[in-house]
Amino acid sequence: DWKFWHGKRTSALETYARLYEELAAQDDAEVVVQAIFDQPQPLPNIAGVRALPEPDAEGPDSLLLEFSVNERGRVTNLERLDEHPHLDDKAEDVARRIRQTLFRPRFSDGMPVPTDKVRWAYDISHW
């Protein structure tokens, strides 16, 4: 992730491919590979320096956003799905931060692939 986050995409993809191969040799390969590569992950994904707060479970008062992440880790097609005008200011801030964040893309068969309809909810009443 460090390489990918710092623009060394080719080197990062080689490292991801090696990791994918090594994991495939383990007994619980499918579970481990899914846990790591099944969903796009915002970078950096290190405790204390994460670019984004963890999404919450959807609730009736949640800020709700849906977006795609392309195979290069960039956010596209970000849409706001909730109808809570009192959240407008915070929603713009969160949406801007998501658009600016590089993601580790989802991987399939060892290759980065686009992901549509990533849906994140935030309870921003305590922000």
PDB file of C-alpha atoms in Angstrom:
ATOM      1  CA  ASP A   1       0.000   0.000   0.000  1.00  0.00           C
ATOM      2  CA  TRP A   2       2.867   2.371   0.775  1.00  0.00           C
ATOM      3  CA  LYS A   3       4.200   2.076  -2.782  1.00  0.00           C
ATOM      4  CA  PHE A   4       0.760   2.524  -4.339  1.00  0.00           C
ATOM      5  CA  TRP A   5       0.004   5.535  -2.132  1.00  0.00           C
ATOM      6  CA  HIS A   6       3.304   7.150  -3.154  1.00  0.00           C
ATOM      7  CA  GLY A   7       2.702   6.771  -6.891  1.00  0.00           C
ATOM      8  CA  LYS A   8       4.897   3.738  -7.488  1.00  0.00           C
ATOM      9  CA  ARG A   9       2.022   1.886  -9.129  1.00  0.00           C
ATOM     10  CA  THR A  10       4.031  -0.630 -11.174  1.00  0.00           C
ATOM     11  CA  SER A  11       6.120  -1.697  -8.193  1.00  0.00           C
ATOM     12  CA  ALA A  12       3.020  -1.834  -5.986  1.00  0.00           C
ATOM     13  CA  LEU A  13       1.158  -4.020  -8.504  1.00  0.00           C
ATOM     14  CA  GLU A  14       4.122  -6.410  -8.616  1.00  0.00           C
ATOM     15  CA  THR A  15       4.101  -6.605  -4.818  1.00  0.00           C
ATOM     16  CA  TYR A  16       0.336  -7.153  -4.712  1.00  0.00           C
ATOM     17  CA  ALA A  17       0.689  -9.946  -7.315  1.00  0.00           C
ATOM     18  CA  ARG A  18       3.379 -11.674  -5.228  1.00  0.00           C
ATOM     19  CA  LEU A  19       1.243 -11.367  -2.100  1.00  0.00           C
ATOM     20  CA  TYR A  20      -1.769 -12.718  -3.993  1.00  0.00           C
ATOM     21  CA  GLU A  21       0.284 -15.753  -5.123  1.00  0.00           C
ATOM     22  CA  GLU A  22       1.680 -16.386  -1.639  1.00  0.00           C
ATOM     23  CA  LEU A  23      -1.753 -16.167  -0.072  1.00  0.00           C
ATOM     24  CA  ALA A  24      -3.215 -18.515  -2.674  1.00  0.00           C
ATOM     25  CA  ALA A  25      -0.891 -21.252  -1.390  1.00  0.00           C
ATOM     26  CA  GLN A  26      -2.392 -21.117   2.119  1.00  0.00           C
ATOM     27  CA  ASP A  27      -5.154 -23.417   3.337  1.00  0.00           C
ATOM     28  CA  ASP A  28      -7.541 -20.526   4.072  1.00  0.00           C
ATOM     29  CA  ALA A  29      -6.544 -18.644   0.909  1.00  0.00           C
ATOM     30  CA  GLU A  30     -10.004 -17.606  -0.216  1.00  0.00           C
ATOM     31  CA  VAL A  31     -10.942 -16.101   3.147  1.00  0.00           C
ATOM     32  CA  VAL A  32      -7.651 -14.229   3.526  1.00  0.00           C
ATOM     33  CA  VAL A  33      -7.596 -12.949  -0.067  1.00  0.00           C
ATOM     34  CA  GLN A  34     -11.190 -11.730   0.285  1.00  0.00           C
ATOM     35  CA  ALA A  35     -10.420  -9.952   3.548  1.00  0.00           C
ATOM     36  CA  ILE A  36      -7.531  -8.059   1.941  1.00  0.00           C
ATOM     37  CA  PHE A  37      -8.525  -7.553  -1.693  1.00  0.00           C
ATOM     38  CA  ASP A  38     -12.338  -7.820  -1.952  1.00  0.00           C
ATOM     39  CA  GLN A  39     -13.115  -4.125  -1.336  1.00  0.00           C
ATOM     40  CA  PRO A  40     -11.307  -0.881  -2.148  1.00  0.00           C
ATOM     41  CA  GLN A  41      -9.413   0.516   0.858  1.00  0.00           C
ATOM     42  CA  PRO A  42      -8.612   4.190   1.432  1.00  0.00           C
ATOM     43  CA  LEU A  43      -4.913   4.931   1.719  1.00  0.00           C
ATOM     44  CA  PRO A  44      -3.101   5.331   3.969  1.00  0.00           C
ATOM     45  CA  ASN A  45      -4.769   2.588   5.961  1.00  0.00           C
ATOM     46  CA  ILE A  46      -2.644   2.996   9.071  1.00  0.00           C
ATOM     47  CA  ALA A  47      -4.122   3.668  12.503  1.00  0.00           C
ATOM     48  CA  GLY A  48      -3.672   7.295  13.468  1.00  0.00           C
ATOM     49  CA  VAL A  49      -3.110   8.620   9.939  1.00  0.00           C
ATOM     50  CA  ARG A  50      -6.159   7.387   8.030  1.00  0.00           C
ATOM     51  CA  ALA A  51      -7.427   9.919   5.515  1.00  0.00           C
ATOM     52  CA  LEU A  52     -11.069   9.079   6.209  1.00  0.00           C
ATOM     53  CA  PRO A  53     -13.090   8.019   9.224  1.00  0.00           C
ATOM     54  CA  GLU A  54     -14.478   4.483   9.186  1.00  0.00           C
ATOM     55  CA  PRO A  55     -17.973   4.335   7.694  1.00  0.00           C
ATOM     56  CA  ASP A  56     -20.840   3.531  10.069  1.00  0.00           C
ATOM     57  CA  ALA A  57     -23.827   1.248   9.679  1.00  0.00           C
ATOM     58  CA  GLU A  58     -26.650   2.896   7.759  1.00  0.00           C
ATOM     59  CA  GLY A  59     -29.234   4.561   9.945  1.00  0.00           C
ATOM     60  CA  PRO A  60     -32.248   6.801   9.361  1.00  0.00           C
ATOM     61  CA  ASP A  61     -30.220   9.973  10.037  1.00  0.00           C
ATOM     62  CA  SER A  62     -27.031   8.920   8.253  1.00  0.00           C
ATOM     63  CA  LEU A  63     -25.147  10.823   5.628  1.00  0.00           C
ATOM     64  CA  LEU A  64     -25.187   8.317   2.763  1.00  0.00           C
ATOM     65  CA  LEU A  65     -22.707   8.387  -0.115  1.00  0.00           C
ATOM     66  CA  GLU A  66     -22.198   6.046  -3.052  1.00  0.00           C
ATOM     67  CA  PHE A  67     -19.214   6.062  -5.374  1.00  0.00           C
ATOM     68  CA  SER A  68     -17.042   3.984  -7.675  1.00  0.00           C
ATOM     69  CA  VAL A  69     -13.328   3.288  -7.412  1.00  0.00           C
ATOM     70  CA  ASN A  70     -11.507   2.664 -10.678  1.00  0.00           C
ATOM     71  CA  GLU A  71      -8.625   0.221 -11.160  1.00  0.00           C
ATOM     72  CA  ARG A  72      -6.155   3.061 -10.531  1.00  0.00           C
ATOM     73  CA  GLY A  73      -7.654   3.727  -7.092  1.00  0.00           C
ATOM     74  CA  ARG A  74      -9.434   6.975  -7.979  1.00  0.00           C
ATOM     75  CA  VAL A  75     -12.965   7.799  -6.855  1.00  0.00           C
ATOM     76  CA  THR A  76     -15.505   8.455  -9.611  1.00  0.00           C
ATOM     77  CA  ASN A  77     -19.277   8.971  -9.751  1.00  0.00           C
ATOM     78  CA  LEU A  78     -19.653  10.111  -6.152  1.00  0.00           C
ATOM     79  CA  GLU A  79     -23.307  10.716  -5.281  1.00  0.00           C
ATOM     80  CA  ARG A  80     -25.060  11.730  -2.134  1.00  0.00           C
ATOM     81  CA  LEU A  81     -28.085   9.502  -1.493  1.00  0.00           C
ATOM     82  CA  ASP A  82     -29.559  10.865   1.757  1.00  0.00           C
ATOM     83  CA  GLU A  83     -32.072  13.675   1.988  1.00  0.00           C
ATOM     84  CA  HIS A  84     -30.925  15.504   5.108  1.00  0.00           C
ATOM     85  CA  PRO A  85     -30.318  19.171   4.215  1.00  0.00           C
ATOM     86  CA  HIS A  86     -29.075  19.882   7.748  1.00  0.00           C
ATOM     87  CA  LEU A  87     -26.024  17.749   6.877  1.00  0.00           C
ATOM     88  CA  ASP A  88     -25.080  19.746   3.766  1.00  0.00           C
ATOM     89  CA  ASP A  89     -21.954  21.412   5.191  1.00  0.00           C
ATOM     90  CA  LYS A  90     -20.532  18.202   6.632  1.00  0.00           C
ATOM     91  CA  ALA A  91     -21.569  16.245   3.538  1.00  0.00           C
ATOM     92  CA  GLU A  92     -19.518  18.523   1.283  1.00  0.00           C
ATOM     93  CA  ASP A  93     -16.483  18.131   3.540  1.00  0.00           C
ATOM     94  CA  VAL A  94     -16.755  14.327   3.639  1.00  0.00           C
ATOM     95  CA  ALA A  95     -17.411  14.097  -0.123  1.00  0.00           C
ATOM     96  CA  ARG A  96     -14.382  16.287  -0.885  1.00  0.00           C
ATOM     97  CA  ARG A  97     -12.177  14.144   1.356  1.00  0.00           C
ATOM     98  CA  ILE A  98     -13.390  10.944  -0.323  1.00  0.00           C
ATOM     99  CA  ARG A  99     -12.758  12.394  -3.809  1.00  0.00           C
ATOM    100  CA  GLN A 100      -9.213  13.388  -2.817  1.00  0.00           C
ATOM    101  CA  THR A 101      -8.341  10.022  -1.256  1.00  0.00           C
ATOM    102  CA  LEU A 102      -6.433   7.394  -3.191  1.00  0.00           C
ATOM    103  CA  PHE A 103      -7.779   3.885  -2.662  1.00  0.00           C
ATOM    104  CA  ARG A 104      -6.173   0.485  -3.024  1.00  0.00           C
ATOM    105  CA  PRO A 105      -8.524  -0.890  -5.693  1.00  0.00           C
ATOM    106  CA  ARG A 106     -10.353  -4.177  -5.399  1.00  0.00           C
ATOM    107  CA  PHE A 107      -8.437  -7.098  -6.906  1.00  0.00           C
ATOM    108  CA  SER A 108      -9.755 -10.076  -8.823  1.00  0.00           C
ATOM    109  CA  ASP A 109      -7.459 -12.898  -9.934  1.00  0.00           C
ATOM    110  CA  GLY A 110      -4.499 -10.797  -8.845  1.00  0.00           C
ATOM    111  CA  MET A 111      -5.399  -7.791 -10.989  1.00  0.00           C
ATOM    112  CA  PRO A 112      -6.884  -4.423  -9.959  1.00  0.00           C
ATOM    113  CA  VAL A 113     -10.478  -3.989 -11.120  1.00  0.00           C
ATOM    114  CA  PRO A 114     -13.037  -1.193 -10.869  1.00  0.00           C
ATOM    115  CA  THR A 115     -15.691  -1.331  -8.175  1.00  0.00           C
ATOM    116  CA  ASP A 116     -19.102   0.284  -8.569  1.00  0.00           C
ATOM    117  CA  LYS A 117     -21.641   1.159  -5.905  1.00  0.00           C
ATOM    118  CA  VAL A 118     -19.368   1.450  -2.894  1.00  0.00           C
ATOM    119  CA  ARG A 119     -21.870   2.669  -0.329  1.00  0.00           C
ATOM    120  CA  TRP A 120     -20.717   4.417   2.839  1.00  0.00           C
ATOM    121  CA  ALA A 121     -22.823   5.832   5.637  1.00  0.00           C
ATOM    122  CA  TYR A 122     -21.762   8.264   8.337  1.00  0.00           C
ATOM    123  CA  ASP A 123     -23.474   9.273  11.536  1.00  0.00           C
ATOM    124  CA  ILE A 124     -22.073  12.770  11.734  1.00  0.00           C
ATOM    125  CA  SER A 125     -24.218  13.951  14.644  1.00  0.00           C
ATOM    126  CA  HIS A 126     -21.164  13.642  16.923  1.00  0.00           C
ATOM    127  CA  TRP A 127     -18.743  15.444  14.573  1.00  0.00           C
TER     128      TRP A 127
END
